[in-house]
Amino acid sequence: RDEVFEALKEAGIGARKYFYPITTAAECYRDRYDATETPVAKKISESVLSLPLYGDLALEDVDRICSIILSCRR
């Protein structure tokens, strides 16, 4: 996710790391919740990437985004 995020950022394309940081990492919750008790939430917070999504997104932009993502494949 981080590699794709940075590649999109360098291309001027806004993507967002969703659910990051995990809520249990916030200072106001650290003493109330243990992040080890929510391993699925932790994994999601480290892996979800939201791509541009809106009605006026041109197909050329979709192709460009896809090309950037494909260039990051391992």
Short mmCIF file of C-alpha atoms in Angstrom, two decimals:
data_model
loop_
_atom_site.label_atom_id
_atom_site.label_comp_id
_atom_site.label_asym_id
_atom_site.label_seq_id
_atom_site.Cartn_x
_atom_site.Cartn_y
_atom_site.Cartn_z
CA ARG A 1 0.00 0.00 0.00
CA ASP A 2 2.71 2.47 0.91
CA GLU A 3 4.51 2.03 -2.41
CA VAL A 4 1.29 2.58 -4.38
CA PHE A 5 0.34 5.54 -2.17
CA GLU A 6 3.72 7.22 -2.79
CA ALA A 7 3.64 6.53 -6.55
CA LEU A 8 0.17 8.06 -6.83
CA LYS A 9 1.22 11.01 -4.68
CA GLU A 10 4.26 11.66 -6.89
CA ALA A 11 1.92 11.67 -9.91
CA GLY A 12 -0.33 14.23 -8.23
CA ILE A 13 -3.13 11.74 -7.64
CA GLY A 14 -4.84 11.89 -4.28
CA ALA A 15 -5.26 8.58 -2.50
CA ARG A 16 -5.95 8.06 1.19
CA LYS A 17 -4.86 5.51 3.72
CA TYR A 18 -8.21 4.62 5.25
CA PHE A 19 -8.68 3.65 8.87
CA TYR A 20 -5.12 4.76 9.58
CA PRO A 21 -4.01 5.05 12.21
CA ILE A 22 -6.19 2.53 13.96
CA THR A 23 -8.48 4.11 16.54
CA THR A 24 -6.85 2.26 19.42
CA ALA A 25 -3.59 4.06 18.60
CA ALA A 26 -5.13 7.45 19.32
CA GLU A 27 -3.86 8.92 22.57
CA CYS A 28 -7.35 9.27 24.01
CA TYR A 29 -8.00 5.52 23.59
CA ARG A 30 -4.59 3.97 24.32
CA ASP A 31 -5.35 3.35 27.98
CA ARG A 32 -8.86 2.08 27.30
CA TYR A 33 -8.33 -0.41 24.48
CA ASP A 34 -5.64 -2.91 23.62
CA ALA A 35 -4.78 -2.98 19.91
CA THR A 36 -3.73 -6.63 20.18
CA GLU A 37 -7.38 -7.50 20.86
CA THR A 38 -8.37 -6.26 17.40
CA PRO A 39 -5.90 -7.88 14.98
CA VAL A 40 -8.27 -7.70 11.99
CA ALA A 41 -8.81 -3.96 12.50
CA LYS A 42 -5.05 -3.49 12.80
CA LYS A 43 -4.43 -5.39 9.56
CA ILE A 44 -7.10 -3.37 7.74
CA SER A 45 -5.66 -0.10 9.05
CA GLU A 46 -2.31 -1.09 7.54
CA SER A 47 -3.61 -2.20 4.14
CA VAL A 48 -6.65 -0.24 2.90
CA LEU A 49 -6.02 2.42 0.28
CA SER A 50 -8.84 4.55 -1.08
CA LEU A 51 -8.44 5.56 -4.71
CA PRO A 52 -10.04 8.56 -6.40
CA LEU A 53 -13.74 7.88 -6.91
CA TYR A 54 -16.15 10.45 -8.23
CA GLY A 55 -18.68 10.80 -11.01
CA ASP A 56 -16.59 13.05 -13.26
CA LEU A 57 -13.46 10.89 -13.14
CA ALA A 58 -12.35 10.62 -16.77
CA LEU A 59 -11.54 7.23 -18.24
CA GLU A 60 -8.10 8.55 -19.13
CA ASP A 61 -7.50 9.26 -15.45
CA VAL A 62 -8.71 5.77 -14.52
CA ASP A 63 -6.26 4.31 -17.04
CA ARG A 64 -3.45 6.45 -15.62
CA ILE A 65 -4.25 5.36 -12.05
CA CYS A 66 -4.36 1.71 -13.11
CA SER A 67 -1.02 2.04 -14.92
CA ILE A 68 0.61 3.49 -11.83
CA ILE A 69 -0.78 0.72 -9.64
CA LEU A 70 0.37 -1.96 -12.09
CA SER A 71 3.85 -0.47 -12.16
CA CYS A 72 4.07 -1.10 -8.41
CA ARG A 73 3.24 -4.79 -8.61
CA ARG A 74 5.76 -7.08 -6.99
#
